[in-house]
GROMACS .gro file of N, CA and C in nm:
model
  426
    1MET      N    1  -3.507  11.410   5.333
    1MET     CA    2  -3.385  11.418   5.413
    1MET      C    3  -3.270  11.363   5.331
    2GLY      N    4  -3.229  11.239   5.349
    2GLY     CA    5  -3.122  11.176   5.272
    2GLY      C    6  -2.989  11.246   5.288
    3GLY      N    7  -2.894  11.206   5.205
    3GLY     CA    8  -2.764  11.270   5.198
    3GLY      C    9  -2.690  11.278   5.329
    4LEU      N   10  -2.637  11.398   5.359
    4LEU     CA   11  -2.552  11.417   5.475
    4LEU      C   12  -2.623  11.392   5.607
    5ALA      N   13  -2.750  11.427   5.618
    5ALA     CA   14  -2.823  11.406   5.743
    5ALA      C   15  -2.833  11.257   5.776
    6VAL      N   16  -2.854  11.175   5.675
    6VAL     CA   17  -2.864  11.031   5.695
    6VAL      C   18  -2.728  10.974   5.733
    7VAL      N   19  -2.624  11.016   5.666
    7VAL     CA   20  -2.489  10.967   5.696
    7VAL      C   21  -2.445  11.013   5.835
    8ASP      N   22  -2.484  11.135   5.875
    8ASP     CA   23  -2.441  11.189   6.003
    8ASP      C   24  -2.482  11.100   6.120
    9VAL      N   25  -2.605  11.053   6.122
    9VAL     CA   26  -2.650  10.971   6.234
    9VAL      C   27  -2.576  10.837   6.234
   10VAL      N   28  -2.544  10.784   6.119
   10VAL     CA   29  -2.468  10.658   6.111
   10VAL      C   30  -2.325  10.681   6.160
   11ASP      N   31  -2.265  10.793   6.123
   11ASP     CA   32  -2.130  10.825   6.173
   11ASP      C   33  -2.131  10.840   6.325
   12ARG      N   34  -2.234  10.906   6.378
   12ARG     CA   35  -2.245  10.920   6.524
   12ARG      C   36  -2.263  10.784   6.591
   13TYR      N   37  -2.341  10.697   6.526
   13TYR     CA   38  -2.363  10.562   6.578
   13TYR      C   39  -2.229  10.488   6.592
   14PHE      N   40  -2.151  10.486   6.485
   14PHE     CA   41  -2.024  10.413   6.491
   14PHE      C   42  -1.926  10.478   6.588
   15GLY      N   43  -1.927  10.611   6.598
   15GLY     CA   44  -1.842  10.678   6.696
   15GLY      C   45  -1.879  10.638   6.838
   16ALA      N   46  -2.009  10.636   6.867
   16ALA     CA   47  -2.056  10.595   7.000
   16ALA      C   48  -2.029  10.447   7.025
   17TYR      N   49  -2.046  10.365   6.921
   17TYR     CA   50  -2.019  10.221   6.934
   17TYR      C   51  -1.873  10.199   6.971
   18ASN      N   52  -1.783  10.264   6.900
   18ASN     CA   53  -1.640  10.246   6.926
   18ASN      C   54  -1.599  10.301   7.062
   19ALA      N   55  -1.669  10.402   7.110
   19ALA     CA   56  -1.641  10.460   7.242
   19ALA      C   57  -1.711  10.383   7.354
   20HIS      N   58  -1.795  10.287   7.316
   20HIS     CA   59  -1.876  10.211   7.412
   20HIS      C   60  -1.958  10.306   7.498
   21ASP      N   61  -2.012  10.408   7.434
   21ASP     CA   62  -2.093  10.510   7.500
   21ASP      C   63  -2.240  10.478   7.473
   22LEU      N   64  -2.302  10.406   7.566
   22LEU     CA   65  -2.439  10.359   7.545
   22LEU      C   66  -2.537  10.475   7.533
   23ASP      N   67  -2.520  10.579   7.613
   23ASP     CA   68  -2.611  10.693   7.605
   23ASP      C   69  -2.604  10.758   7.467
   24ALA      N   70  -2.483  10.782   7.418
   24ALA     CA   71  -2.467  10.843   7.286
   24ALA      C   72  -2.519  10.750   7.177
   25LEU      N   73  -2.494  10.621   7.192
   25LEU     CA   74  -2.542  10.524   7.093
   25LEU      C   75  -2.694  10.524   7.088
   26MET      N   76  -2.758  10.519   7.204
   26MET     CA   77  -2.904  10.517   7.207
   26MET      C   78  -2.962  10.650   7.161
   27GLY      N   79  -2.885  10.757   7.170
   27GLY     CA   80  -2.928  10.886   7.118
   27GLY      C   81  -2.938  10.888   6.966
   28CYS      N   82  -2.881  10.788   6.902
   28CYS     CA   83  -2.888  10.776   6.755
   28CYS      C   84  -3.016  10.705   6.711
   29TYR      N   85  -3.083  10.637   6.805
   29TYR     CA   86  -3.202  10.559   6.773
   29TYR      C   87  -3.329  10.639   6.799
   30CYS      N   88  -3.435  10.606   6.727
   30CYS     CA   89  -3.566  10.667   6.748
   30CYS      C   90  -3.629  10.612   6.876
   31SER      N   91  -3.751  10.651   6.905
   31SER     CA   92  -3.816  10.611   7.030
   31SER      C   93  -3.857  10.464   7.034
   32GLN      N   94  -3.878  10.402   6.920
   32GLN     CA   95  -3.917  10.260   6.914
   32GLN      C   96  -3.828  10.186   6.814
   33PRO      N   97  -3.698  10.172   6.845
   33PRO     CA   98  -3.605  10.115   6.748
   33PRO      C   99  -3.612   9.963   6.743
   34VAL      N  100  -3.555   9.912   6.636
   34VAL     CA  101  -3.534   9.768   6.618
   34VAL      C  102  -3.389   9.750   6.577
   35ALA      N  103  -3.321   9.655   6.642
   35ALA     CA  104  -3.185   9.617   6.603
   35ALA      C  105  -3.187   9.468   6.574
   36VAL      N  106  -3.143   9.430   6.456
   36VAL     CA  107  -3.150   9.290   6.414
   36VAL      C  108  -3.008   9.236   6.395
   37GLY      N  109  -2.981   9.126   6.463
   37GLY     CA  110  -2.855   9.054   6.447
   37GLY      C  111  -2.887   8.910   6.416
   38PRO      N  112  -2.785   8.825   6.410
   38PRO     CA  113  -2.809   8.684   6.379
   38PRO      C  114  -2.905   8.614   6.475
   39GLY      N  115  -2.915   8.662   6.598
   39GLY     CA  116  -3.004   8.601   6.696
   39GLY      C  117  -3.148   8.647   6.687
   40GLY      N  118  -3.176   8.737   6.593
   40GLY     CA  119  -3.312   8.788   6.578
   40GLY      C  120  -3.322   8.933   6.621
   41PRO      N  121  -3.443   8.986   6.619
   41PRO     CA  122  -3.459   9.129   6.647
   41PRO      C  123  -3.466   9.161   6.797
   42ALA      N  124  -3.410   9.276   6.830
   42ALA     CA  125  -3.429   9.339   6.961
   42ALA      C  126  -3.522   9.457   6.934
   43ARG      N  127  -3.633   9.463   7.005
   43ARG     CA  128  -3.734   9.567   6.980
   43ARG      C  129  -3.748   9.657   7.102
   44GLY      N  130  -3.747   9.786   7.078
   44GLY     CA  131  -3.762   9.883   7.185
   44GLY      C  132  -3.627   9.925   7.241
   45ARG      N  133  -3.626  10.040   7.305
   45ARG     CA  134  -3.500  10.098   7.352
   45ARG      C  135  -3.429  10.009   7.453
   46SER      N  136  -3.501   9.949   7.545
   46SER     CA  137  -3.439   9.865   7.647
   46SER      C  138  -3.371   9.743   7.586
   47ASP      N  139  -3.440   9.674   7.495
   47ASP     CA  140  -3.383   9.555   7.432
   47ASP      C  141  -3.265   9.590   7.341
   48VAL      N  142  -3.275   9.701   7.270
   48VAL     CA  143  -3.165   9.743   7.183
   48VAL      C  144  -3.043   9.779   7.268
   49ALA      N  145  -3.064   9.847   7.379
   49ALA     CA  146  -2.952   9.880   7.470
   49ALA      C  147  -2.890   9.753   7.525
   50SER      N  148  -2.972   9.655   7.564
   50SER     CA  149  -2.921   9.528   7.616
   50SER      C  150  -2.840   9.453   7.510
   51TYR      N  151  -2.887   9.457   7.387
   51TYR     CA  152  -2.817   9.392   7.275
   51TYR      C  153  -2.674   9.443   7.265
   52HIS      N  154  -2.657   9.575   7.267
   52HIS     CA  155  -2.523   9.633   7.256
   52HIS      C  156  -2.440   9.607   7.382
   53THR      N  157  -2.504   9.614   7.498
   53THR     CA  158  -2.433   9.590   7.624
   53THR      C  159  -2.378   9.448   7.629
   54LEU      N  160  -2.457   9.349   7.588
   54LEU     CA  161  -2.410   9.210   7.587
   54LEU      C  162  -2.289   9.192   7.496
   55LEU      N  163  -2.292   9.257   7.381
   55LEU     CA  164  -2.179   9.247   7.289
   55LEU      C  165  -2.053   9.309   7.350
   56TRP      N  166  -2.068   9.425   7.411
   56TRP     CA  167  -1.953   9.492   7.473
   56TRP      C  168  -1.900   9.413   7.593
   57GLN      N  169  -1.988   9.342   7.664
   57GLN     CA  170  -1.942   9.259   7.775
   57GLN      C  171  -1.860   9.140   7.724
   58ALA      N  172  -1.900   9.085   7.612
   58ALA     CA  173  -1.828   8.972   7.553
   58ALA      C  174  -1.696   9.016   7.490
   59PHE      N  175  -1.697   9.135   7.430
   59PHE     CA  176  -1.580   9.189   7.360
   59PHE      C  177  -1.557   9.333   7.409
   60PRO      N  178  -1.496   9.350   7.529
   60PRO     CA  179  -1.486   9.484   7.588
   60PRO      C  180  -1.402   9.583   7.507
   61ASP      N  181  -1.321   9.534   7.417
   61ASP     CA  182  -1.241   9.624   7.333
   61ASP      C  183  -1.295   9.629   7.189
   62ALA      N  184  -1.420   9.589   7.172
   62ALA     CA  185  -1.481   9.584   7.037
   62ALA      C  186  -1.474   9.720   6.969
   63ARG      N  187  -1.434   9.716   6.843
   63ARG     CA  188  -1.429   9.837   6.760
   63ARG      C  189  -1.468   9.798   6.618
   64VAL      N  190  -1.518   9.898   6.548
   64VAL     CA  191  -1.557   9.879   6.408
   64VAL      C  192  -1.480   9.979   6.323
   65THR      N  193  -1.430   9.931   6.211
   65THR     CA  194  -1.373  10.019   6.109
   65THR      C  195  -1.463  10.008   5.987
   66VAL      N  196  -1.521  10.121   5.947
   66VAL     CA  197  -1.610  10.124   5.831
   66VAL      C  198  -1.526  10.154   5.708
   67TRP      N  199  -1.540  10.068   5.607
   67TRP     CA  200  -1.466  10.086   5.482
   67TRP      C  201  -1.546  10.165   5.379
   68GLN      N  202  -1.676  10.145   5.379
   68GLN     CA  203  -1.758  10.207   5.274
   68GLN      C  204  -1.900  10.226   5.326
   69LYS      N  205  -1.962  10.337   5.283
   69LYS     CA  206  -2.104  10.362   5.311
   69LYS      C  207  -2.173  10.392   5.180
   70ILE      N  208  -2.292  10.337   5.165
   70ILE     CA  209  -2.374  10.361   5.047
   70ILE      C  210  -2.508  10.416   5.096
   71VAL      N  211  -2.548  10.530   5.041
   71VAL     CA  212  -2.671  10.596   5.083
   71VAL      C  213  -2.773  10.588   4.971
   72LYS      N  214  -2.895  10.550   5.006
   72LYS     CA  215  -3.007  10.548   4.913
   72LYS      C  216  -3.128  10.600   4.988
   73ASP      N  217  -3.168  10.722   4.954
   73ASP     CA  218  -3.283  10.785   5.020
   73ASP      C  219  -3.263  10.787   5.171
   74GLU      N  220  -3.348  10.713   5.244
   74GLU     CA  221  -3.344  10.712   5.390
   74GLU      C  222  -3.274  10.588   5.445
   75ALA      N  223  -3.187  10.528   5.366
   75ALA     CA  224  -3.118  10.406   5.408
   75ALA      C  225  -2.968  10.421   5.386
   76VAL      N  226  -2.892  10.357   5.474
   76VAL     CA  227  -2.746  10.356   5.462
   76VAL      C  228  -2.700  10.212   5.479
   77ALA      N  229  -2.614  10.168   5.389
   77ALA     CA  230  -2.545  10.040   5.404
   77ALA      C  231  -2.400  10.073   5.437
   78ALA      N  232  -2.344  10.003   5.533
   78ALA     CA  233  -2.205  10.024   5.571
   78ALA      C  234  -2.135   9.888   5.570
   79VAL      N  235  -2.015   9.887   5.516
   79VAL     CA  236  -1.934   9.766   5.509
   79VAL      C  237  -1.806   9.792   5.586
   80GLY      N  238  -1.764   9.696   5.666
   80GLY     CA  239  -1.642   9.715   5.742
   80GLY      C  240  -1.601   9.589   5.814
   81VAL      N  241  -1.525   9.609   5.920
   81VAL     CA  242  -1.475   9.497   5.999
   81VAL      C  243  -1.495   9.528   6.147
   82GLY      N  244  -1.538   9.427   6.220
   82GLY     CA  245  -1.547   9.437   6.365
   82GLY      C  246  -1.435   9.355   6.426
   83ILE      N  247  -1.366   9.415   6.522
   83ILE     CA  248  -1.256   9.345   6.588
   83ILE      C  249  -1.276   9.352   6.739
   84GLY      N  250  -1.219   9.257   6.810
   84GLY     CA  251  -1.226   9.260   6.955
   84GLY      C  252  -1.168   9.133   7.013
   85THR      N  253  -1.150   9.135   7.145
   85THR     CA  254  -1.098   9.021   7.218
   85THR      C  255  -1.210   8.963   7.303
   86HIS      N  256  -1.231   8.835   7.289
   86HIS     CA  257  -1.342   8.767   7.357
   86HIS      C  258  -1.304   8.738   7.502
   87THR      N  259  -1.347   8.825   7.593
   87THR     CA  260  -1.312   8.808   7.734
   87THR      C  261  -1.433   8.794   7.825
   88GLY      N  262  -1.552   8.782   7.767
   88GLY     CA  263  -1.673   8.766   7.847
   88GLY      C  264  -1.770   8.673   7.779
   89PRO      N  265  -1.878   8.636   7.847
   89PRO     CA  266  -1.975   8.542   7.789
   89PRO      C  267  -2.040   8.598   7.662
   90PHE      N  268  -2.051   8.512   7.561
   90PHE     CA  269  -2.108   8.553   7.432
   90PHE      C  270  -2.219   8.456   7.395
   91PRO      N  271  -2.344   8.505   7.386
   91PRO     CA  272  -2.455   8.416   7.351
   91PRO      C  273  -2.457   8.385   7.201
   92LEU      N  274  -2.472   8.258   7.169
   92LEU     CA  275  -2.484   8.215   7.030
   92LEU      C  276  -2.632   8.207   6.992
   93THR      N  277  -2.659   8.199   6.864
   93THR     CA  278  -2.798   8.191   6.817
   93THR      C  279  -2.863   8.058   6.857
   94THR      N  280  -2.783   7.959   6.895
   94THR     CA  281  -2.834   7.829   6.938
   94THR      C  282  -2.888   7.832   7.080
   95GLY      N  283  -2.861   7.942   7.151
   95GLY     CA  284  -2.900   7.951   7.291
   95GLY      C  285  -2.785   7.921   7.385
   96GLU      N  286  -2.678   7.862   7.331
   96GLU     CA  287  -2.559   7.836   7.413
   96GLU      C  288  -2.486   7.967   7.440
   97VAL      N  289  -2.408   7.967   7.547
   97VAL     CA  290  -2.325   8.082   7.580
   97VAL      C  291  -2.180   8.036   7.579
   98VAL      N  292  -2.097   8.106   7.502
   98VAL     CA  293  -1.955   8.074   7.495
   98VAL      C  294  -1.883   8.158   7.599
   99GLU      N  295  -1.818   8.090   7.694
   99GLU     CA  296  -1.741   8.163   7.794
   99GLU      C  297  -1.614   8.219   7.729
  100ALA      N  298  -1.552   8.312   7.796
  100ALA     CA  299  -1.435   8.383   7.743
  100ALA      C  300  -1.329   8.286   7.691
  101THR      N  301  -1.280   8.314   7.572
  101THR     CA  302  -1.173   8.233   7.513
  101THR      C  303  -1.041   8.309   7.513
  102GLY      N  304  -1.046   8.440   7.529
  102GLY     CA  305  -0.925   8.522   7.521
  102GLY      C  306  -0.876   8.543   7.379
  103ARG      N  307  -0.951   8.494   7.283
  103ARG     CA  308  -0.910   8.505   7.143
  103ARG      C  309  -0.949   8.639   7.083
  104ARG      N  310  -0.862   8.687   6.996
  104ARG     CA  311  -0.887   8.810   6.921
  104ARG      C  312  -0.959   8.771   6.792
  105VAL      N  313  -1.064   8.843   6.758
  105VAL     CA  314  -1.140   8.815   6.636
  105VAL      C  315  -1.142   8.937   6.546
  106SER      N  316  -1.157   8.909   6.418
  106SER     CA  317  -1.171   9.013   6.315
  106SER      C  318  -1.269   8.958   6.213
  107VAL      N  319  -1.389   9.019   6.209
  107VAL     CA  320  -1.497   8.965   6.126
  107VAL      C  321  -1.552   9.075   6.036
  108ARG      N  322  -1.558   9.045   5.907
  108ARG     CA  323  -1.619   9.139   5.811
  108ARG      C  324  -1.768   9.145   5.835
  109CYS      N  325  -1.822   9.266   5.828
  109CYS     CA  326  -1.964   9.288   5.858
  109CYS      C  327  -2.028   9.382   5.757
  110CYS      N  328  -2.159   9.373   5.749
  110CYS     CA  329  -2.238   9.468   5.671
  110CYS      C  330  -2.355   9.512   5.758
  111TRP      N  331  -2.376   9.642   5.766
  111TRP     CA  332  -2.487   9.699   5.842
  111TRP      C  333  -2.581   9.768   5.746
  112ILE      N  334  -2.709   9.755   5.773
  112ILE     CA  335  -2.812   9.829   5.699
  112ILE      C  336  -2.888   9.912   5.802
  113PHE      N  337  -2.898  10.041   5.777
  113PHE     CA  338  -2.969  10.132   5.866
  113PHE      C  339  -3.087  10.193   5.793
  114GLU      N  340  -3.204  10.191   5.856
  114GLU     CA  341  -3.321  10.263   5.807
  114GLU      C  342  -3.337  10.386   5.896
  115ILE      N  343  -3.337  10.504   5.833
  115ILE     CA  344  -3.339  10.630   5.906
  115ILE      C  345  -3.477  10.695   5.892
  116GLU      N  346  -3.528  10.743   6.005
  116GLU     CA  347  -3.655  10.818   6.005
  116GLU      C  348  -3.635  10.941   6.093
  117GLY      N  349  -3.659  11.059   6.037
  117GLY     CA  350  -3.646  11.181   6.115
  117GLY      C  351  -3.508  11.202   6.173
  118CYS      N  352  -3.405  11.171   6.097
  118CYS     CA  353  -3.263  11.186   6.137
  118CYS      C  354  -3.220  11.090   6.248
  119LEU      N  355  -3.299  10.986   6.276
  119LEU     CA  356  -3.263  10.887   6.377
  119LEU      C  357  -3.278  10.747   6.318
  120ILE      N  358  -3.208  10.652   6.377
  120ILE     CA  359  -3.211  10.514   6.329
  120ILE      C  360  -3.340  10.448   6.378
  121ALA      N  361  -3.421  10.403   6.284
  121ALA     CA  362  -3.542  10.327   6.317
  121ALA      C  363  -3.511  10.178   6.325
  122CYS      N  364  -3.422  10.133   6.237
  122CYS     CA  365  -3.385   9.991   6.234
  122CYS      C  366  -3.239   9.979   6.193
  123SER      N  367  -3.166   9.896   6.266
  123SER     CA  368  -3.028   9.862   6.227
  123SER      C  369  -3.021   9.711   6.216
  124GLU      N  370  -2.957   9.666   6.110
  124GLU     CA  371  -2.936   9.522   6.091
  124GLU      C  372  -2.789   9.499   6.065
  125VAL      N  373  -2.733   9.396   6.128
  125VAL     CA  374  -2.594   9.361   6.103
  125VAL      C  375  -2.589   9.218   6.050
  126PHE      N  376  -2.506   9.200   5.949
  126PHE     CA  377  -2.484   9.069   5.888
  126PHE      C  378  -2.336   9.037   5.895
  127TYR      N  379  -2.304   8.916   5.939
  127TYR     CA  380  -2.165   8.871   5.939
  127TYR      C  381  -2.163   8.719   5.930
  128ASP      N  382  -2.049   8.666   5.895
  128ASP     CA  383  -2.032   8.523   5.878
  128ASP      C  384  -2.014   8.460   6.017
  129GLN      N  385  -2.120   8.397   6.066
  129GLN     CA  386  -2.115   8.336   6.199
  129GLN      C  387  -2.015   8.222   6.206
  130LEU      N  388  -1.998   8.148   6.097
  130LEU     CA  389  -1.901   8.040   6.094
  130LEU      C  390  -1.760   8.096   6.110
  131GLU      N  391  -1.732   8.205   6.040
  131GLU     CA  392  -1.600   8.270   6.053
  131GLU      C  393  -1.574   8.308   6.199
  132LEU      N  394  -1.673   8.366   6.265
  132LEU     CA  395  -1.657   8.406   6.405
  132LEU      C  396  -1.634   8.283   6.493
  133CYS      N  397  -1.713   8.179   6.475
  133CYS     CA  398  -1.699   8.058   6.557
  133CYS      C  399  -1.561   7.994   6.540
  134ILE      N  400  -1.512   7.990   6.418
  134ILE     CA  401  -1.378   7.935   6.393
  134ILE      C  402  -1.273   8.018   6.464
  135GLN      N  403  -1.284   8.151   6.455
  135GLN     CA  404  -1.186   8.237   6.520
  135GLN      C  405  -1.192   8.225   6.673
  136LEU      N  406  -1.310   8.192   6.726
  136LEU     CA  407  -1.323   8.171   6.871
  136LEU      C  408  -1.273   8.033   6.913
  137GLY      N  409  -1.240   7.947   6.816
  137GLY     CA  410  -1.188   7.815   6.846
  137GLY      C  411  -1.295   7.714   6.883
  138LEU      N  412  -1.418   7.740   6.841
  138LEU     CA  413  -1.527   7.649   6.875
  138LEU      C  414  -1.523   7.525   6.788
  139ARG      N  415  -1.560   7.413   6.846
  139ARG     CA  416  -1.569   7.288   6.770
  139ARG      C  417  -1.698   7.290   6.692
  140LEU      N  418  -1.689   7.256   6.568
  140LEU     CA  419  -1.806   7.253   6.481
  140LEU      C  420  -1.868   7.114   6.484
  141PRO      N  421  -2.000   7.106   6.475
  141PRO     CA  422  -2.064   6.974   6.475
  141PRO      C  423  -2.018   6.893   6.354
  142ALA      N  424  -2.009   6.763   6.373
  142ALA     CA  425  -1.965   6.674   6.264
  142ALA      C  426  -2.073   6.657   6.161
   0.00000   0.00000   0.00000
């Protein structure tokens, strides 16, 4: 496969993500997907859908701008920025939940997608959690 077919599903993913279209987004994933973020993996369609829904609830205007994509066989790396306004509860990796701050955030991110049969089998997102916490105005431990 590779090439355009691999990039196409990633483009559809980001289009659905920016439109907050959960059905279209989940249509980009295989039947047993994994989505990995700083809080660990979400496994299966229900957990992956919940992962995205929680993020959209915390940042209802969340959008991603992709700056670059790199394709290698059945994998795509994407680099860009995620922006949004924090108006809902946001779970941290510590288990705490940050209530709405009303702050606008802009965080550089890197996504890695593993593609199988023209669908996303695994998506991983990496971003600087400290940068996000500072932008949210959170107090850092001494």
